[in-house]
PDB file of C-alpha atoms in Angstrom:
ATOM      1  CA  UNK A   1       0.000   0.000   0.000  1.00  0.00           C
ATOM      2  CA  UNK A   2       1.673   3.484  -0.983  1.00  0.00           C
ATOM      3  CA  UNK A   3       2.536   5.449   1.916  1.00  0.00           C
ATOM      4  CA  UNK A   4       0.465   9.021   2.891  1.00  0.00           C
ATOM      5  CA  UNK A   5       3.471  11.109   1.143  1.00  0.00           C
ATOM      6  CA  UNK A   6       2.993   9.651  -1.961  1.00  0.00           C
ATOM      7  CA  UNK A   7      -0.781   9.211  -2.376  1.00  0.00           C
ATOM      8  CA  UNK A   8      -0.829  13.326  -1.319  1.00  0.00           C
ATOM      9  CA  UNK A   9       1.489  13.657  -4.368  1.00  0.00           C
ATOM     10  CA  UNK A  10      -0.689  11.634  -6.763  1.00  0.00           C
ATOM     11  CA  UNK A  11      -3.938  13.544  -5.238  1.00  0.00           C
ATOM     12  CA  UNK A  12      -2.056  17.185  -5.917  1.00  0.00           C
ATOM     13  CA  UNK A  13      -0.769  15.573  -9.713  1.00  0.00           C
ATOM     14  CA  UNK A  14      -4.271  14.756 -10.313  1.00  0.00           C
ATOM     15  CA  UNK A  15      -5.772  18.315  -9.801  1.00  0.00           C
ATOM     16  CA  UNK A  16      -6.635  20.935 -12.371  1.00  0.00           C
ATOM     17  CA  UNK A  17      -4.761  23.698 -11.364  1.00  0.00           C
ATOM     18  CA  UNK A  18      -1.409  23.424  -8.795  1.00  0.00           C
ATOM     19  CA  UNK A  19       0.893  26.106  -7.796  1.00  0.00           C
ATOM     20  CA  UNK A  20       4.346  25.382  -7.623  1.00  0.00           C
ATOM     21  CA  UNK A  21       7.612  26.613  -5.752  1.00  0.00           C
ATOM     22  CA  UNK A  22      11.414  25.937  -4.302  1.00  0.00           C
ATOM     23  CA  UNK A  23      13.700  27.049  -1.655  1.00  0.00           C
ATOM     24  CA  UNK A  24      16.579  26.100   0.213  1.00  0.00           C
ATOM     25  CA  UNK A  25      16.311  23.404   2.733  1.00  0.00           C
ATOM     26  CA  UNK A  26      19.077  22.996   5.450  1.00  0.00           C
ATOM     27  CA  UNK A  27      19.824  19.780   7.127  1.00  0.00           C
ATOM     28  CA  UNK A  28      23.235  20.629   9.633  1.00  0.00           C
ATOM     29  CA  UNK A  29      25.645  22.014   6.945  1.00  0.00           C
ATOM     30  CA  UNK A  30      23.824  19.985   4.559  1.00  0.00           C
ATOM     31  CA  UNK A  31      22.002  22.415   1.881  1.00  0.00           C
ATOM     32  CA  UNK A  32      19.175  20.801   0.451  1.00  0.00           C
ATOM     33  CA  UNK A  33      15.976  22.047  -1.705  1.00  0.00           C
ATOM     34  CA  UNK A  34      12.387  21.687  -0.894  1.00  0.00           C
ATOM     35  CA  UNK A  35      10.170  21.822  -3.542  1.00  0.00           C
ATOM     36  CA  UNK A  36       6.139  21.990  -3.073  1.00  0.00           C
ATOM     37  CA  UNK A  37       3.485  21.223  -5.424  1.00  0.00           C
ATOM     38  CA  UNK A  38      -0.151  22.905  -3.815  1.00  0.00           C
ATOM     39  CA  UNK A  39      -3.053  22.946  -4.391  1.00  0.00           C
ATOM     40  CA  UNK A  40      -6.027  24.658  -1.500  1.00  0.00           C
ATOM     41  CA  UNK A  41      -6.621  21.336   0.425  1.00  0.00           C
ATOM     42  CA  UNK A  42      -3.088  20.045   0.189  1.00  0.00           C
ATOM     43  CA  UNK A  43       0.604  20.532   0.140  1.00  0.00           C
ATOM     44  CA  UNK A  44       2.747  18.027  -1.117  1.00  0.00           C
ATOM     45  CA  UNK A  45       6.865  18.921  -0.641  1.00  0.00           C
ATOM     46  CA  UNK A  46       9.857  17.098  -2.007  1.00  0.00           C
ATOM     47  CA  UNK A  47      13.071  17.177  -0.342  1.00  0.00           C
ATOM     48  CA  UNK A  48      15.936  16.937  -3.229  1.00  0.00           C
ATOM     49  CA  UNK A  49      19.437  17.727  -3.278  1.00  0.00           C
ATOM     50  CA  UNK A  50      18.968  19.409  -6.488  1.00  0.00           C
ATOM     51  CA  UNK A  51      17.651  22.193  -7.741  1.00  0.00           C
ATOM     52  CA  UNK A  52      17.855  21.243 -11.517  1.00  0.00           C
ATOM     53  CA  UNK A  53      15.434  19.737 -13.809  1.00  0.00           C
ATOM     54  CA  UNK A  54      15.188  16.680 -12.443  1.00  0.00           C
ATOM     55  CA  UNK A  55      14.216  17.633  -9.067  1.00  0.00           C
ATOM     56  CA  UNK A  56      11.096  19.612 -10.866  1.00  0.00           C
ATOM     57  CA  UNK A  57      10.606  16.990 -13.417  1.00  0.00           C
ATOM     58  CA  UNK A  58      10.119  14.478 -10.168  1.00  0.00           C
ATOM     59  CA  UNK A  59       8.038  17.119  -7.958  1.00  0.00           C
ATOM     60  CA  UNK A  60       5.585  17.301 -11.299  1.00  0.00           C
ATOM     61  CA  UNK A  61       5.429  13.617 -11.732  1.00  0.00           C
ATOM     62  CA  UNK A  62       2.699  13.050 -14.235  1.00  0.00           C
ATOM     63  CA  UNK A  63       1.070  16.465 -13.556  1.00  0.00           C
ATOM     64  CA  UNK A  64      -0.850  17.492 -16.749  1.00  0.00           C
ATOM     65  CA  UNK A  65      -2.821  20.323 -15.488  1.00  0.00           C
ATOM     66  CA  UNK A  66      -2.177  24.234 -15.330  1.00  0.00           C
ATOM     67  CA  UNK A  67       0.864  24.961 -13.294  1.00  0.00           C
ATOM     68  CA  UNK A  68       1.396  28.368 -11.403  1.00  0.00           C
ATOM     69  CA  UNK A  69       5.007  29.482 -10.880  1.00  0.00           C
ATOM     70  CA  UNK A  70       7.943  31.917 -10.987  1.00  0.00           C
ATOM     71  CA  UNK A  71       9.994  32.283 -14.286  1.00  0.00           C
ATOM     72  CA  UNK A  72      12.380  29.666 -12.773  1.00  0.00           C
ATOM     73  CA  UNK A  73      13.936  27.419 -15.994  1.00  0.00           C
ATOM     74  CA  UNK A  74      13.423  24.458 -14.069  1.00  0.00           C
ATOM     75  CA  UNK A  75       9.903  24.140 -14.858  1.00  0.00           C
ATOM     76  CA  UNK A  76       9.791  24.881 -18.390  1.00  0.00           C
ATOM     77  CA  UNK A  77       9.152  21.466 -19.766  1.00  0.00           C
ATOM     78  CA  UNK A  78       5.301  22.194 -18.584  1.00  0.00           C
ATOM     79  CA  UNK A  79       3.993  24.220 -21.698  1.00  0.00           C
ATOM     80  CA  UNK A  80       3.182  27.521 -22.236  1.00  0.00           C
ATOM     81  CA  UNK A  81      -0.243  26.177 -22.800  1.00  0.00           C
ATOM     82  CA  UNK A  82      -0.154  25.285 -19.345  1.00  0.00           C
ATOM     83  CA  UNK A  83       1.627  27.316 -17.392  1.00  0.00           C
ATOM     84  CA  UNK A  84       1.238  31.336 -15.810  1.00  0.00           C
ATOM     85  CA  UNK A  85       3.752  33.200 -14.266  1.00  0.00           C
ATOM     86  CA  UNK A  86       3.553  34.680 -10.724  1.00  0.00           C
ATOM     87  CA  UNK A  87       2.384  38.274 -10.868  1.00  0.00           C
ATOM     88  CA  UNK A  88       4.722  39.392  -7.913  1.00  0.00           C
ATOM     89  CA  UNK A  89       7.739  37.987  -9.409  1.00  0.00           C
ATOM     90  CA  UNK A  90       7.202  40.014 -12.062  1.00  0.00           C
ATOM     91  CA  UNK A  91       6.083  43.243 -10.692  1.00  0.00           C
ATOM     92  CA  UNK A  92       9.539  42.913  -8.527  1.00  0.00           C
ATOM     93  CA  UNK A  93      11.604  42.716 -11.615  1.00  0.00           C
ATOM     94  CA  UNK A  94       9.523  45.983 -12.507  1.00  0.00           C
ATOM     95  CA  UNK A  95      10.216  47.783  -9.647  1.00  0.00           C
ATOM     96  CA  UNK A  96      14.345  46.903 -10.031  1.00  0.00           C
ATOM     97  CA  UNK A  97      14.069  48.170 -13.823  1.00  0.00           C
ATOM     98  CA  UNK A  98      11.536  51.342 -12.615  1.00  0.00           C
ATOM     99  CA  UNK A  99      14.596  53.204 -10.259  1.00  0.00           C
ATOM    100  CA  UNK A 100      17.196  52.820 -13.013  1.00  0.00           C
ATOM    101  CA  UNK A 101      18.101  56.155 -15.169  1.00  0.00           C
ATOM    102  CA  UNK A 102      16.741  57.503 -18.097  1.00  0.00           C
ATOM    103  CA  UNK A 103      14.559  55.437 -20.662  1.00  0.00           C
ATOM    104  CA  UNK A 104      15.235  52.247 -19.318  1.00  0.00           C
ATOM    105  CA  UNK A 105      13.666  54.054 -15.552  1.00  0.00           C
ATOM    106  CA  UNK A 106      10.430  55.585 -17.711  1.00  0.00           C
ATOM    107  CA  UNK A 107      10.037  51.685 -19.404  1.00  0.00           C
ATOM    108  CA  UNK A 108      10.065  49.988 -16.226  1.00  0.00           C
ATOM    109  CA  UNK A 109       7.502  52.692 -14.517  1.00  0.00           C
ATOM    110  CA  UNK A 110       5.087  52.385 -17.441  1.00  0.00           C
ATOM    111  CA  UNK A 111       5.177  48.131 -16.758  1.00  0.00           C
ATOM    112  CA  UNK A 112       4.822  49.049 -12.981  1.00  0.00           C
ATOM    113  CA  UNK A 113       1.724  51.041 -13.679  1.00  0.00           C
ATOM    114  CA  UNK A 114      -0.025  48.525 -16.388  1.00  0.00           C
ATOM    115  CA  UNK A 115       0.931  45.540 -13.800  1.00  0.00           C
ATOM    116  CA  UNK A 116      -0.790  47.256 -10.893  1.00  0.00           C
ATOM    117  CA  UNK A 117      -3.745  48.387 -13.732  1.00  0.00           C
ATOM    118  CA  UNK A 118      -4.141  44.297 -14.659  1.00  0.00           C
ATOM    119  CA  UNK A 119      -4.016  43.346 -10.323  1.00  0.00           C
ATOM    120  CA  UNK A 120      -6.593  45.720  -9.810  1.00  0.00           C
ATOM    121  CA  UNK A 121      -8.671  45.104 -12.471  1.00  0.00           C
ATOM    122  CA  UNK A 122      -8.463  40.840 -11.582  1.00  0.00           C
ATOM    123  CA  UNK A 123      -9.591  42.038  -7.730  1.00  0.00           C
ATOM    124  CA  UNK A 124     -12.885  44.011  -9.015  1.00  0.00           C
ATOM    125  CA  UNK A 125     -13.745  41.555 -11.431  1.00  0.00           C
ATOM    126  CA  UNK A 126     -13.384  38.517  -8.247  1.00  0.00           C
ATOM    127  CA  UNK A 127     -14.922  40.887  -6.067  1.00  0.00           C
ATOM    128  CA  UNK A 128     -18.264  41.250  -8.886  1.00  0.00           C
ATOM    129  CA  UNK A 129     -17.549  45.218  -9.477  1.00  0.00           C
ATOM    130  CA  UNK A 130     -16.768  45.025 -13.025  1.00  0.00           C
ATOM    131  CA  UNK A 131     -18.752  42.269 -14.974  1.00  0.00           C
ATOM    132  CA  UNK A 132     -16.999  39.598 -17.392  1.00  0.00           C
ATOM    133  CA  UNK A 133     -17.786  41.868 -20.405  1.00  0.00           C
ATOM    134  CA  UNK A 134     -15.842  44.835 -19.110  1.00  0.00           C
ATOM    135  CA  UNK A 135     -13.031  42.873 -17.455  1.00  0.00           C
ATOM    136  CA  UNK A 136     -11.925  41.127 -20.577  1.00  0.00           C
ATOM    137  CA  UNK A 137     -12.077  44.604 -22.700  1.00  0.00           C
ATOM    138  CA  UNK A 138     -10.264  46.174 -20.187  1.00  0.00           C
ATOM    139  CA  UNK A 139      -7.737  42.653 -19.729  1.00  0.00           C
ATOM    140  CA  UNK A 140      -7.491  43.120 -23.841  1.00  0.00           C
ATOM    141  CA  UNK A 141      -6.234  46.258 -23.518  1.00  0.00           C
ATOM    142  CA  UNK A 142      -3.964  45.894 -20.883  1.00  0.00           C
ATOM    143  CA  UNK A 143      -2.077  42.939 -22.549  1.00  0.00           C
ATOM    144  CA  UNK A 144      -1.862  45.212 -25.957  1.00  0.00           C
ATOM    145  CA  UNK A 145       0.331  48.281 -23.770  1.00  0.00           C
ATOM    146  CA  UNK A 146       1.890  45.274 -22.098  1.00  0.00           C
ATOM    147  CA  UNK A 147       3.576  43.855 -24.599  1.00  0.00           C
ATOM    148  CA  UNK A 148       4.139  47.117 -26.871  1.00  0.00           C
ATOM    149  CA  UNK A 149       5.949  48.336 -24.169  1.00  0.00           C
ATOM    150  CA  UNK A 150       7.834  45.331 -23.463  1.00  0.00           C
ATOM    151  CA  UNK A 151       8.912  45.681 -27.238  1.00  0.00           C
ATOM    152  CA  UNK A 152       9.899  49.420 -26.791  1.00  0.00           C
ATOM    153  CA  UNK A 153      12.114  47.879 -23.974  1.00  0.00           C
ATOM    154  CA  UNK A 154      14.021  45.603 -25.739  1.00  0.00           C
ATOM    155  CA  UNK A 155      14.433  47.961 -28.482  1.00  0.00           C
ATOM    156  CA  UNK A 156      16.786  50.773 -26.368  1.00  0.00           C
ATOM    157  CA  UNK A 157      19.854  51.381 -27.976  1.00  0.00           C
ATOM    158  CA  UNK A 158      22.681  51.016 -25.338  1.00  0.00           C
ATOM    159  CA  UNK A 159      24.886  54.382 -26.151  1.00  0.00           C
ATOM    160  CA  UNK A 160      28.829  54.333 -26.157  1.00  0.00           C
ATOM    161  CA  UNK A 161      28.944  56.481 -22.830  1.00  0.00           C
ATOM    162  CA  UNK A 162      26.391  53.915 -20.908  1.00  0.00           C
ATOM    163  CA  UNK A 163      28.954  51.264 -21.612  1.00  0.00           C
ATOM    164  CA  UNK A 164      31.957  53.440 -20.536  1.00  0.00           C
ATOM    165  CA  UNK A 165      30.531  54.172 -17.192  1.00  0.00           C
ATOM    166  CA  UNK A 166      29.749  50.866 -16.632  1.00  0.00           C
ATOM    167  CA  UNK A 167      25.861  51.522 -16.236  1.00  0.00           C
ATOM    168  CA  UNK A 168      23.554  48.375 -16.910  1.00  0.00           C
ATOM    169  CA  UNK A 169      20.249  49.978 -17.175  1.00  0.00           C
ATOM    170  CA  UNK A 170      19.681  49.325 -20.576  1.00  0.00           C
ATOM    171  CA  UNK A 171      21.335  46.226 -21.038  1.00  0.00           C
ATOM    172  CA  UNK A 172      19.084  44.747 -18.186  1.00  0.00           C
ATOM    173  CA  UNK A 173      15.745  46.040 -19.611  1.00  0.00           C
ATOM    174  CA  UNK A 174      16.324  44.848 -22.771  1.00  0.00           C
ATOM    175  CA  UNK A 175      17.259  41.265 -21.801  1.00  0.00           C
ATOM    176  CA  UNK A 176      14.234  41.640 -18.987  1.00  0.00           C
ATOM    177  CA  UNK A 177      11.676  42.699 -21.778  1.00  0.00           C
ATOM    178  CA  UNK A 178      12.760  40.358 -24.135  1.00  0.00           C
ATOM    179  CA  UNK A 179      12.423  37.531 -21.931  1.00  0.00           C
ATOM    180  CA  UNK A 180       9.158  38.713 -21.014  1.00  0.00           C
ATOM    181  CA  UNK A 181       7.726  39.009 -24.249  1.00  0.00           C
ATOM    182  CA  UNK A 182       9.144  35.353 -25.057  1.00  0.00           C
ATOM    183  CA  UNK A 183       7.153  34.592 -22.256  1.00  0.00           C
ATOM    184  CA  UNK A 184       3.644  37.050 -22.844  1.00  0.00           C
ATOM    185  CA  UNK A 185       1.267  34.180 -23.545  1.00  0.00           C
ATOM    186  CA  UNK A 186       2.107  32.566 -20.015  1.00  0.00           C
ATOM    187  CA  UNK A 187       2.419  35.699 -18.014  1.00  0.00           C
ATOM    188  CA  UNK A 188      -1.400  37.033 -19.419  1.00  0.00           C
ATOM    189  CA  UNK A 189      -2.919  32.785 -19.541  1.00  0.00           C
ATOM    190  CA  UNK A 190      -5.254  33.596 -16.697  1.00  0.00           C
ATOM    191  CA  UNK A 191      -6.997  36.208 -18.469  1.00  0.00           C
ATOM    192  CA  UNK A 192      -8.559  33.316 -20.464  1.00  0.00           C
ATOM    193  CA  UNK A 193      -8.665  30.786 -17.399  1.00  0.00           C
ATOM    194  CA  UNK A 194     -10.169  31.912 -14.318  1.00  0.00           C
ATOM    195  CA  UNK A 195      -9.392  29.490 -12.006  1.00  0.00           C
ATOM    196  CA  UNK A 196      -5.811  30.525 -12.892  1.00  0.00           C
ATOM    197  CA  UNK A 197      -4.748  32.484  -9.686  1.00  0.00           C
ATOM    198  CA  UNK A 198      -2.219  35.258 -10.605  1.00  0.00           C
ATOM    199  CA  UNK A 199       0.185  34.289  -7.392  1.00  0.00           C
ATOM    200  CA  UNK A 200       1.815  31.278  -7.410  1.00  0.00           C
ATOM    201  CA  UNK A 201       2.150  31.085  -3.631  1.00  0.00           C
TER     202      UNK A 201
END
């Protein structure tokens, strides 16, 4: 008869929709990873010496639902199909590009502001203050200025005197809006799935 642990982990694997998530587990000088695979009724955590692919690839299991999680690597054998990006993750990498100088500063306010726009919008349309109509017009139209500014991001020029004083402004938005807009269809998925939480933890 399987043990608790691993009929928890075949419950979670079973599920619709699961949120997923790492972090470093010490055992004496020992470092470690947990990983946890959750859904509301249940956590399920793996304990792995890795933090590569196979540790996620073993944590997922046979998991062929949607899968909420950060923009770590290790889970991107889930498709984009299937997977959305944590909101907070994001807006954090906003905020870091939003106090650097010059365009690169005005890029990273303008995804601040449309990333607090989309979070707001989700909460009234949850909380039955906006009806479905209006929430995916105004969802549509959030996504458009989402990714044309991610495009005007990784479009900066990065001038001879940026490189000379060593600044990395624009180097960092660019590769932070290109990677974004390589990932647009999984960071905007739950606009089109609403059990699709926009937090993955």
């Amino acid at each position: 008869m399987p043990s608790s642990g691993i009929r928890f982990g075949e419950h979670v694997r079973s599920q619709v929709v699961a949120h997923a998530d790492e972090a470093r587990h010490f055992r004496g000088t020992e470092c470690r990873w947990i990983w946890k695979l959750v859904i509301q009724e249940v956590c399920y955590f793996l304990t792995h010496y890795s933090r590569g692919k196979v540790a996620a690839d073993t944590l997922l299991g046979g998991f062929a639902g949607f899968l909420l999680t950060d923009d770590y690597a290790g889970y991107n054998r889930v498709p984009e199909s299937r997977r959305q990006l944590c909101w907070p993750h994001l807006i954090r990498k906003f905020v870091d590009i939003s106090e650097r100088v010059g365009s690169a500063g005005r890029v990273g306010r303008r995804l601040l502001l449309i990333s607090h726009a989309v979070i707001r919008t989700r909460h009234r349309w949850q909380n039955q203050c906006i009806d479905e109509a209006t929430y995916f017009r105004r969802m549509r139209r959030l996504r458009n200025s989402f990714q044309k500014t991610l495009q005007r991001g990784s479009r900066l020029r990065i001038h001879g005197r940026t490189k000379r004083l060593g600044i990395s402004s624009y180097q960092f938005l660019r590769t932070a809006c290109t990677e974004s807009m390589l990932n647009g269809r999984v960071e905007t998925r739950f606009v089109f799935n609403p059990p699709l939480q926009l937090t993955h933890s």
